[in-house]
Short mmCIF file of N, CA, C and O in Angstrom, two decimals:
data_model
loop_
_atom_site.label_atom_id
_atom_site.label_comp_id
_atom_site.label_asym_id
_atom_site.label_seq_id
_atom_site.Cartn_x
_atom_site.Cartn_y
_atom_site.Cartn_z
N UNK A 1 -8.78 -12.80 -9.12
CA UNK A 1 -7.46 -12.98 -8.55
C UNK A 1 -6.38 -12.70 -9.60
O UNK A 1 -5.37 -12.10 -9.29
N UNK A 2 -6.66 -13.12 -10.82
CA UNK A 2 -5.71 -12.89 -11.92
C UNK A 2 -5.49 -11.39 -12.13
O UNK A 2 -4.35 -10.95 -12.31
N UNK A 3 -6.55 -10.59 -12.10
CA UNK A 3 -6.42 -9.15 -12.30
C UNK A 3 -5.62 -8.50 -11.18
O UNK A 3 -4.83 -7.59 -11.43
N UNK A 4 -5.79 -8.97 -9.95
CA UNK A 4 -5.01 -8.44 -8.83
C UNK A 4 -3.52 -8.71 -9.04
O UNK A 4 -2.68 -7.85 -8.78
N UNK A 5 -3.20 -9.90 -9.51
CA UNK A 5 -1.80 -10.24 -9.77
C UNK A 5 -1.23 -9.44 -10.93
O UNK A 5 -0.07 -9.02 -10.88
N UNK A 6 -2.04 -9.20 -11.96
CA UNK A 6 -1.58 -8.39 -13.09
C UNK A 6 -1.25 -6.98 -12.61
O UNK A 6 -0.20 -6.41 -12.98
N UNK A 7 -2.10 -6.40 -11.77
CA UNK A 7 -1.83 -5.07 -11.23
C UNK A 7 -0.56 -5.05 -10.40
O UNK A 7 0.25 -4.11 -10.47
N UNK A 8 -0.35 -6.10 -9.61
CA UNK A 8 0.85 -6.19 -8.78
C UNK A 8 2.11 -6.29 -9.64
O UNK A 8 3.09 -5.60 -9.40
N UNK A 9 2.07 -7.12 -10.67
CA UNK A 9 3.23 -7.26 -11.55
C UNK A 9 3.49 -5.98 -12.34
O UNK A 9 4.65 -5.64 -12.62
N UNK A 10 2.45 -5.26 -12.68
CA UNK A 10 2.62 -3.98 -13.37
C UNK A 10 3.36 -2.99 -12.45
O UNK A 10 4.28 -2.29 -12.88
N UNK A 11 2.98 -2.96 -11.17
CA UNK A 11 3.67 -2.09 -10.22
C UNK A 11 5.13 -2.50 -10.07
O UNK A 11 6.02 -1.65 -10.01
N UNK A 12 5.39 -3.81 -10.03
CA UNK A 12 6.77 -4.28 -9.91
C UNK A 12 7.60 -3.84 -11.12
O UNK A 12 8.77 -3.47 -10.98
N UNK A 13 7.00 -3.85 -12.31
CA UNK A 13 7.72 -3.41 -13.51
C UNK A 13 8.05 -1.92 -13.44
O UNK A 13 9.14 -1.50 -13.81
N UNK A 14 7.10 -1.13 -12.94
CA UNK A 14 7.34 0.31 -12.80
C UNK A 14 8.45 0.56 -11.79
O UNK A 14 9.35 1.38 -12.03
N UNK A 15 8.42 -0.15 -10.67
CA UNK A 15 9.46 0.04 -9.66
C UNK A 15 10.82 -0.42 -10.17
O UNK A 15 11.84 0.20 -9.86
N UNK A 16 10.84 -1.49 -10.94
CA UNK A 16 12.11 -1.94 -11.51
C UNK A 16 12.68 -0.90 -12.46
O UNK A 16 13.88 -0.66 -12.49
N UNK A 17 11.82 -0.26 -13.24
CA UNK A 17 12.28 0.81 -14.13
C UNK A 17 12.83 1.98 -13.32
O UNK A 17 13.82 2.59 -13.71
N UNK A 18 12.21 2.27 -12.18
CA UNK A 18 12.70 3.35 -11.32
C UNK A 18 14.06 3.00 -10.71
O UNK A 18 14.90 3.87 -10.54
N UNK A 19 14.28 1.73 -10.39
CA UNK A 19 15.55 1.31 -9.81
C UNK A 19 16.67 1.51 -10.83
O UNK A 19 17.78 1.91 -10.47
N UNK A 20 16.37 1.27 -12.10
CA UNK A 20 17.39 1.40 -13.13
C UNK A 20 17.59 2.84 -13.59
O UNK A 20 18.41 3.09 -14.46
N UNK A 21 16.85 3.77 -13.02
CA UNK A 21 16.99 5.19 -13.31
C UNK A 21 17.97 5.76 -12.29
O UNK A 21 17.59 6.04 -11.17
N UNK A 22 19.24 5.93 -12.65
CA UNK A 22 20.25 6.35 -11.66
C UNK A 22 20.03 7.79 -11.20
O UNK A 22 19.56 8.64 -11.96
N UNK A 23 20.36 8.07 -9.93
CA UNK A 23 20.27 9.45 -9.44
C UNK A 23 21.34 10.31 -10.10
O UNK A 23 22.35 9.79 -10.59
N UNK A 24 21.12 11.62 -10.14
CA UNK A 24 22.13 12.49 -10.76
C UNK A 24 23.43 12.47 -9.96
O UNK A 24 23.44 12.35 -8.75
N UNK A 25 24.53 12.58 -10.70
CA UNK A 25 25.85 12.61 -10.05
C UNK A 25 26.06 13.97 -9.39
O UNK A 25 25.65 15.00 -9.93
N UNK A 26 26.67 13.99 -8.21
CA UNK A 26 26.93 15.28 -7.56
C UNK A 26 27.96 16.08 -8.33
O UNK A 26 28.79 15.53 -9.05
N UNK A 27 27.87 17.41 -8.19
CA UNK A 27 28.85 18.28 -8.85
C UNK A 27 30.22 18.06 -8.24
O UNK A 27 30.37 17.92 -7.03
N UNK A 28 31.23 18.03 -9.09
CA UNK A 28 32.59 17.84 -8.58
C UNK A 28 33.14 19.13 -7.99
O UNK A 28 34.13 19.11 -7.27
N UNK A 29 32.50 20.29 -8.26
CA UNK A 29 32.98 21.56 -7.75
C UNK A 29 32.71 21.71 -6.26
O UNK A 29 33.52 22.26 -5.52
N UNK A 30 31.58 21.23 -5.79
CA UNK A 30 31.25 21.40 -4.38
C UNK A 30 31.55 20.10 -3.63
O UNK A 30 31.26 19.01 -4.11
N UNK A 31 32.17 20.21 -2.45
CA UNK A 31 32.51 19.01 -1.70
C UNK A 31 31.27 18.26 -1.21
O UNK A 31 31.27 17.05 -1.14
N UNK A 32 30.19 18.97 -0.87
CA UNK A 32 28.96 18.34 -0.41
C UNK A 32 27.79 18.92 -1.16
O UNK A 32 27.63 20.13 -1.22
N UNK A 33 27.00 18.07 -1.73
CA UNK A 33 25.80 18.53 -2.40
C UNK A 33 24.61 18.07 -1.57
O UNK A 33 24.50 16.89 -1.23
N UNK A 34 23.74 19.00 -1.25
CA UNK A 34 22.56 18.64 -0.47
C UNK A 34 21.55 17.94 -1.35
O UNK A 34 21.26 18.37 -2.45
N UNK A 35 21.03 16.85 -0.86
CA UNK A 35 20.00 16.09 -1.57
C UNK A 35 18.67 16.47 -0.96
O UNK A 35 18.53 16.51 0.26
N UNK A 36 17.68 16.79 -1.78
CA UNK A 36 16.37 17.14 -1.23
C UNK A 36 15.79 16.01 -0.39
O UNK A 36 16.16 14.84 -0.55
N UNK A 37 14.86 16.35 0.50
CA UNK A 37 14.27 15.37 1.41
C UNK A 37 13.60 14.23 0.65
O UNK A 37 13.57 13.10 1.09
N UNK A 38 13.05 14.51 -0.52
CA UNK A 38 12.40 13.49 -1.32
C UNK A 38 13.40 12.59 -2.04
O UNK A 38 13.03 11.60 -2.64
N UNK A 39 14.66 12.93 -2.03
CA UNK A 39 15.67 12.11 -2.68
C UNK A 39 15.91 12.48 -4.13
O UNK A 39 16.58 11.77 -4.84
N UNK A 40 15.37 13.58 -4.60
CA UNK A 40 15.54 13.96 -5.99
C UNK A 40 14.32 13.56 -6.79
O UNK A 40 13.63 12.61 -6.48
N UNK A 41 14.06 14.29 -7.84
CA UNK A 41 12.87 14.03 -8.65
C UNK A 41 13.02 12.75 -9.46
O UNK A 41 14.02 12.56 -10.13
N UNK A 42 12.02 11.89 -9.39
CA UNK A 42 11.95 10.73 -10.25
C UNK A 42 12.84 9.57 -9.86
O UNK A 42 12.92 8.60 -10.59
N UNK A 43 13.52 9.65 -8.73
CA UNK A 43 14.43 8.58 -8.33
C UNK A 43 13.83 7.83 -7.16
O UNK A 43 13.21 8.39 -6.27
N UNK A 44 14.00 6.54 -7.18
CA UNK A 44 13.42 5.67 -6.16
C UNK A 44 14.28 5.73 -4.90
O UNK A 44 15.47 5.48 -4.93
N UNK A 45 13.64 6.06 -3.80
CA UNK A 45 14.30 6.06 -2.50
C UNK A 45 13.59 5.03 -1.64
O UNK A 45 12.52 4.52 -2.00
N UNK A 46 14.15 4.72 -0.49
CA UNK A 46 13.51 3.77 0.41
C UNK A 46 12.16 4.30 0.88
O UNK A 46 11.20 3.53 1.02
N UNK A 47 12.07 5.58 1.12
CA UNK A 47 10.81 6.18 1.55
C UNK A 47 9.74 6.04 0.46
O UNK A 47 8.61 5.65 0.73
N UNK A 48 10.12 6.35 -0.77
CA UNK A 48 9.17 6.21 -1.88
C UNK A 48 8.78 4.76 -2.09
O UNK A 48 7.62 4.45 -2.36
N UNK A 49 9.74 3.86 -1.96
CA UNK A 49 9.45 2.44 -2.10
C UNK A 49 8.45 1.99 -1.05
O UNK A 49 7.50 1.26 -1.35
N UNK A 50 8.63 2.43 0.19
CA UNK A 50 7.70 2.07 1.26
C UNK A 50 6.30 2.60 0.99
O UNK A 50 5.31 1.91 1.22
N UNK A 51 6.21 3.82 0.47
CA UNK A 51 4.91 4.40 0.17
C UNK A 51 4.24 3.66 -0.99
O UNK A 51 3.05 3.35 -0.94
N UNK A 52 5.00 3.37 -2.02
CA UNK A 52 4.45 2.68 -3.20
C UNK A 52 3.98 1.27 -2.86
O UNK A 52 3.03 0.77 -3.44
N UNK A 53 4.67 0.60 -1.93
CA UNK A 53 4.38 -0.80 -1.65
C UNK A 53 3.42 -1.02 -0.48
O UNK A 53 2.97 -2.16 -0.28
N UNK A 54 3.07 -0.01 0.28
CA UNK A 54 2.23 -0.20 1.46
C UNK A 54 0.88 -0.81 1.10
O UNK A 54 0.48 -1.85 1.66
N UNK A 55 0.16 -0.22 0.18
CA UNK A 55 -1.17 -0.72 -0.20
C UNK A 55 -1.11 -2.05 -0.95
O UNK A 55 -1.87 -2.97 -0.62
N UNK A 56 -0.21 -2.24 -1.92
CA UNK A 56 -0.13 -3.55 -2.58
C UNK A 56 0.25 -4.69 -1.63
O UNK A 56 -0.26 -5.80 -1.77
N UNK A 57 1.10 -4.42 -0.66
CA UNK A 57 1.46 -5.47 0.29
C UNK A 57 0.27 -5.85 1.16
O UNK A 57 0.04 -7.03 1.44
N UNK A 58 -0.51 -4.85 1.58
CA UNK A 58 -1.71 -5.14 2.35
C UNK A 58 -2.69 -5.96 1.52
O UNK A 58 -3.29 -6.92 2.01
N UNK A 59 -2.85 -5.60 0.25
CA UNK A 59 -3.75 -6.33 -0.64
C UNK A 59 -3.27 -7.78 -0.81
O UNK A 59 -4.08 -8.71 -0.76
N UNK A 60 -1.97 -8.00 -1.00
CA UNK A 60 -1.44 -9.35 -1.17
C UNK A 60 -1.63 -10.18 0.10
O UNK A 60 -1.93 -11.38 0.03
N UNK A 61 -1.46 -9.56 1.27
CA UNK A 61 -1.69 -10.29 2.53
C UNK A 61 -3.14 -10.72 2.65
O UNK A 61 -3.43 -11.86 3.04
N UNK A 62 -4.05 -9.81 2.33
CA UNK A 62 -5.47 -10.14 2.40
C UNK A 62 -5.84 -11.22 1.40
O UNK A 62 -6.62 -12.13 1.70
N UNK A 63 -5.29 -11.14 0.19
CA UNK A 63 -5.54 -12.17 -0.81
C UNK A 63 -5.03 -13.54 -0.34
O UNK A 63 -5.69 -14.56 -0.55
N UNK A 64 -3.87 -13.55 0.31
CA UNK A 64 -3.32 -14.82 0.82
C UNK A 64 -4.25 -15.42 1.88
O UNK A 64 -4.49 -16.63 1.88
N UNK A 65 -4.80 -14.58 2.75
CA UNK A 65 -5.72 -15.06 3.78
C UNK A 65 -6.98 -15.62 3.12
O UNK A 65 -7.48 -16.69 3.50
N UNK A 66 -7.50 -14.91 2.12
CA UNK A 66 -8.72 -15.37 1.45
C UNK A 66 -8.48 -16.66 0.66
O UNK A 66 -9.33 -17.54 0.65
N UNK A 67 -7.34 -16.77 0.01
CA UNK A 67 -7.02 -17.98 -0.74
C UNK A 67 -6.88 -19.17 0.20
O UNK A 67 -7.37 -20.26 -0.08
N UNK A 68 -6.23 -18.95 1.35
CA UNK A 68 -6.10 -20.04 2.32
C UNK A 68 -7.46 -20.47 2.86
O UNK A 68 -7.72 -21.65 3.05
N UNK A 69 -8.35 -19.50 3.10
CA UNK A 69 -9.68 -19.81 3.63
C UNK A 69 -10.53 -20.56 2.61
O UNK A 69 -11.37 -21.38 2.98
N UNK A 70 -10.33 -20.28 1.33
CA UNK A 70 -11.16 -20.87 0.28
C UNK A 70 -10.47 -22.02 -0.44
O UNK A 70 -10.95 -22.48 -1.46
N UNK A 71 -9.36 -22.52 0.10
CA UNK A 71 -8.59 -23.57 -0.57
C UNK A 71 -9.46 -24.80 -0.79
O UNK A 71 -10.13 -25.28 0.12
N UNK A 72 -9.47 -25.27 -2.03
CA UNK A 72 -10.22 -26.47 -2.37
C UNK A 72 -11.70 -26.25 -2.61
O UNK A 72 -12.42 -27.19 -2.94
N UNK A 73 -12.18 -25.05 -2.43
CA UNK A 73 -13.61 -24.76 -2.62
C UNK A 73 -13.90 -24.45 -4.08
O UNK A 73 -13.06 -23.91 -4.78
N UNK A 74 -15.11 -24.81 -4.49
CA UNK A 74 -15.56 -24.51 -5.85
C UNK A 74 -17.00 -24.06 -5.79
O UNK A 74 -17.73 -24.38 -4.86
N UNK A 75 -17.39 -23.30 -6.80
CA UNK A 75 -18.79 -22.91 -6.94
C UNK A 75 -19.30 -22.07 -5.79
O UNK A 75 -18.69 -21.09 -5.37
N UNK A 76 -20.44 -22.49 -5.25
CA UNK A 76 -21.09 -21.76 -4.17
C UNK A 76 -20.27 -21.73 -2.89
O UNK A 76 -20.31 -20.75 -2.14
N UNK A 77 -19.52 -22.81 -2.64
CA UNK A 77 -18.68 -22.84 -1.44
C UNK A 77 -17.58 -21.79 -1.53
O UNK A 77 -17.24 -21.14 -0.52
N UNK A 78 -17.04 -21.59 -2.72
CA UNK A 78 -16.03 -20.56 -2.93
C UNK A 78 -16.62 -19.17 -2.71
O UNK A 78 -16.03 -18.33 -2.03
N UNK A 79 -17.80 -18.95 -3.27
CA UNK A 79 -18.47 -17.66 -3.08
C UNK A 79 -18.78 -17.41 -1.61
O UNK A 79 -18.60 -16.30 -1.10
N UNK A 80 -19.21 -18.45 -0.89
CA UNK A 80 -19.51 -18.31 0.53
C UNK A 80 -18.25 -18.02 1.34
O UNK A 80 -18.27 -17.19 2.27
N UNK A 81 -17.14 -18.68 1.00
CA UNK A 81 -15.88 -18.45 1.71
C UNK A 81 -15.40 -17.02 1.52
O UNK A 81 -14.91 -16.38 2.46
N UNK A 82 -15.54 -16.52 0.30
CA UNK A 82 -15.14 -15.13 0.04
C UNK A 82 -16.10 -14.15 0.69
O UNK A 82 -15.69 -13.11 1.21
N UNK A 83 -17.38 -14.47 0.65
CA UNK A 83 -18.38 -13.57 1.24
C UNK A 83 -18.19 -13.43 2.75
O UNK A 83 -18.49 -12.37 3.32
N UNK A 84 -17.66 -14.45 3.39
CA UNK A 84 -17.41 -14.37 4.84
C UNK A 84 -16.43 -13.24 5.16
O UNK A 84 -16.49 -12.65 6.25
N UNK A 85 -15.57 -12.90 4.23
CA UNK A 85 -14.59 -11.82 4.45
C UNK A 85 -15.19 -10.44 4.22
O UNK A 85 -14.54 -9.43 4.50
N UNK A 86 -16.41 -10.36 3.69
CA UNK A 86 -17.04 -9.04 3.50
C UNK A 86 -17.54 -8.47 4.80
O UNK A 86 -17.91 -7.30 4.86
N UNK A 87 -17.58 -9.26 5.86
CA UNK A 87 -18.02 -8.80 7.17
C UNK A 87 -16.86 -8.22 7.99
O UNK A 87 -16.99 -8.03 9.19
N UNK A 88 -15.75 -7.98 7.34
CA UNK A 88 -14.54 -7.47 7.99
C UNK A 88 -14.74 -6.00 8.39
O UNK A 88 -15.43 -5.26 7.70
N UNK A 89 -14.14 -5.59 9.47
CA UNK A 89 -14.27 -4.21 9.94
C UNK A 89 -13.43 -3.22 9.14
O UNK A 89 -13.75 -2.03 9.10
N UNK A 90 -12.38 -3.68 8.50
CA UNK A 90 -11.51 -2.81 7.71
C UNK A 90 -12.18 -2.53 6.37
O UNK A 90 -12.49 -3.46 5.63
N UNK A 91 -12.42 -1.26 6.03
CA UNK A 91 -13.06 -0.94 4.75
C UNK A 91 -12.28 -1.44 3.54
O UNK A 91 -12.87 -1.85 2.54
N UNK A 92 -10.96 -1.41 3.61
CA UNK A 92 -10.14 -1.89 2.50
C UNK A 92 -10.35 -3.39 2.29
O UNK A 92 -10.55 -3.84 1.16
N UNK A 93 -10.31 -4.16 3.37
CA UNK A 93 -10.51 -5.61 3.28
C UNK A 93 -11.92 -5.93 2.82
O UNK A 93 -12.13 -6.84 2.02
N UNK A 94 -12.89 -5.18 3.32
CA UNK A 94 -14.28 -5.41 2.94
C UNK A 94 -14.49 -5.14 1.45
O UNK A 94 -15.15 -5.91 0.76
N UNK A 95 -13.92 -4.06 0.93
CA UNK A 95 -14.10 -3.73 -0.49
C UNK A 95 -13.40 -4.76 -1.38
O UNK A 95 -13.93 -5.15 -2.42
N UNK A 96 -12.22 -5.22 -0.97
CA UNK A 96 -11.51 -6.24 -1.75
C UNK A 96 -12.32 -7.54 -1.76
O UNK A 96 -12.50 -8.15 -2.83
N UNK A 97 -12.83 -7.96 -0.62
CA UNK A 97 -13.62 -9.20 -0.55
C UNK A 97 -14.91 -9.05 -1.34
O UNK A 97 -15.33 -10.00 -2.02
N UNK A 98 -15.53 -7.90 -1.29
CA UNK A 98 -16.77 -7.68 -2.05
C UNK A 98 -16.51 -7.74 -3.54
O UNK A 98 -17.29 -8.35 -4.29
N UNK A 99 -15.43 -7.11 -3.98
CA UNK A 99 -15.10 -7.12 -5.41
C UNK A 99 -14.82 -8.54 -5.89
O UNK A 99 -15.32 -8.96 -6.94
N UNK A 100 -14.06 -9.32 -5.11
CA UNK A 100 -13.77 -10.70 -5.49
C UNK A 100 -15.03 -11.56 -5.47
O UNK A 100 -15.22 -12.41 -6.34
N UNK A 101 -15.90 -11.34 -4.48
CA UNK A 101 -17.14 -12.11 -4.40
C UNK A 101 -18.02 -11.83 -5.61
O UNK A 101 -18.61 -12.77 -6.18
N UNK A 102 -18.11 -10.57 -6.02
CA UNK A 102 -18.90 -10.23 -7.21
C UNK A 102 -18.35 -10.93 -8.45
O UNK A 102 -19.11 -11.46 -9.27
N UNK A 103 -17.04 -10.95 -8.59
CA UNK A 103 -16.44 -11.59 -9.76
C UNK A 103 -16.65 -13.10 -9.75
O UNK A 103 -16.86 -13.71 -10.79
N UNK A 104 -16.61 -13.71 -8.56
CA UNK A 104 -16.81 -15.15 -8.46
C UNK A 104 -18.27 -15.52 -8.73
O UNK A 104 -18.56 -16.57 -9.28
N UNK A 105 -19.19 -14.63 -8.36
CA UNK A 105 -20.61 -14.93 -8.49
C UNK A 105 -21.14 -14.76 -9.91
O UNK A 105 -22.23 -15.26 -10.22
N UNK A 106 -20.43 -14.08 -10.78
CA UNK A 106 -20.92 -13.87 -12.15
C UNK A 106 -21.22 -15.19 -12.86
O UNK A 106 -22.34 -15.38 -13.37
N UNK A 107 -20.30 -16.17 -12.89
CA UNK A 107 -20.64 -17.43 -13.56
C UNK A 107 -21.76 -18.19 -12.84
O UNK A 107 -22.57 -18.86 -13.48
N UNK A 108 -21.82 -18.07 -11.52
CA UNK A 108 -22.89 -18.75 -10.79
C UNK A 108 -24.24 -18.18 -11.16
O UNK A 108 -25.21 -18.93 -11.38
N UNK A 109 -24.34 -16.86 -11.24
CA UNK A 109 -25.60 -16.23 -11.62
C UNK A 109 -25.97 -16.57 -13.06
O UNK A 109 -27.15 -16.74 -13.39
N UNK A 110 -24.99 -16.68 -13.94
CA UNK A 110 -25.27 -17.07 -15.32
C UNK A 110 -25.82 -18.49 -15.39
O UNK A 110 -26.77 -18.76 -16.12
N UNK A 111 -25.24 -19.40 -14.60
CA UNK A 111 -25.74 -20.78 -14.60
C UNK A 111 -27.16 -20.85 -14.05
O UNK A 111 -28.00 -21.56 -14.60
N UNK A 112 -27.42 -20.12 -12.97
CA UNK A 112 -28.76 -20.11 -12.40
C UNK A 112 -29.76 -19.51 -13.38
O UNK A 112 -30.89 -20.02 -13.55
N UNK A 113 -29.36 -18.45 -14.06
CA UNK A 113 -30.23 -17.83 -15.07
C UNK A 113 -30.55 -18.78 -16.20
O UNK A 113 -31.71 -18.86 -16.65
N UNK A 114 -29.55 -19.50 -16.67
CA UNK A 114 -29.79 -20.47 -17.74
C UNK A 114 -30.70 -21.59 -17.25
O UNK A 114 -31.58 -22.06 -17.96
N UNK A 115 -30.51 -22.03 -16.02
CA UNK A 115 -31.31 -23.10 -15.47
C UNK A 115 -32.79 -22.67 -15.33
O UNK A 115 -33.70 -23.44 -15.59
N UNK A 116 -33.00 -21.41 -14.92
CA UNK A 116 -34.37 -20.93 -14.72
C UNK A 116 -35.09 -20.63 -16.03
O UNK A 116 -36.29 -20.89 -16.15
N UNK A 117 -34.38 -20.07 -16.99
CA UNK A 117 -35.04 -19.57 -18.19
C UNK A 117 -34.96 -20.49 -19.39
O UNK A 117 -35.47 -20.17 -20.45
N UNK A 118 -34.37 -21.64 -19.26
CA UNK A 118 -34.29 -22.57 -20.38
C UNK A 118 -35.08 -23.82 -20.10
O UNK A 118 -35.44 -24.20 -19.09
#
């Protein structure tokens, strides 16, 4: 979960830097300057913002659902709560839940390994 938040905050920093990058000033010689459909190179537009934020917003929504479902759980119960989301029909949600389940299970597998082999 921490890594997901780090990635999200990194994206927010990049977008904030784009916001502070002002668009070029129009020429004073021409009364109207046409702006390209993309809004100019390297400048943040609403369209670009929507594209950049679509996937991270979906990821944050899914993480919120998973956190609510696993609230107060620890150990195997936490792994089971996260694993329940791997049966989702959406491939994006399934891959996110699988990745989180694998990360949660690493300490559990280490404890079981120590218990068996010591």
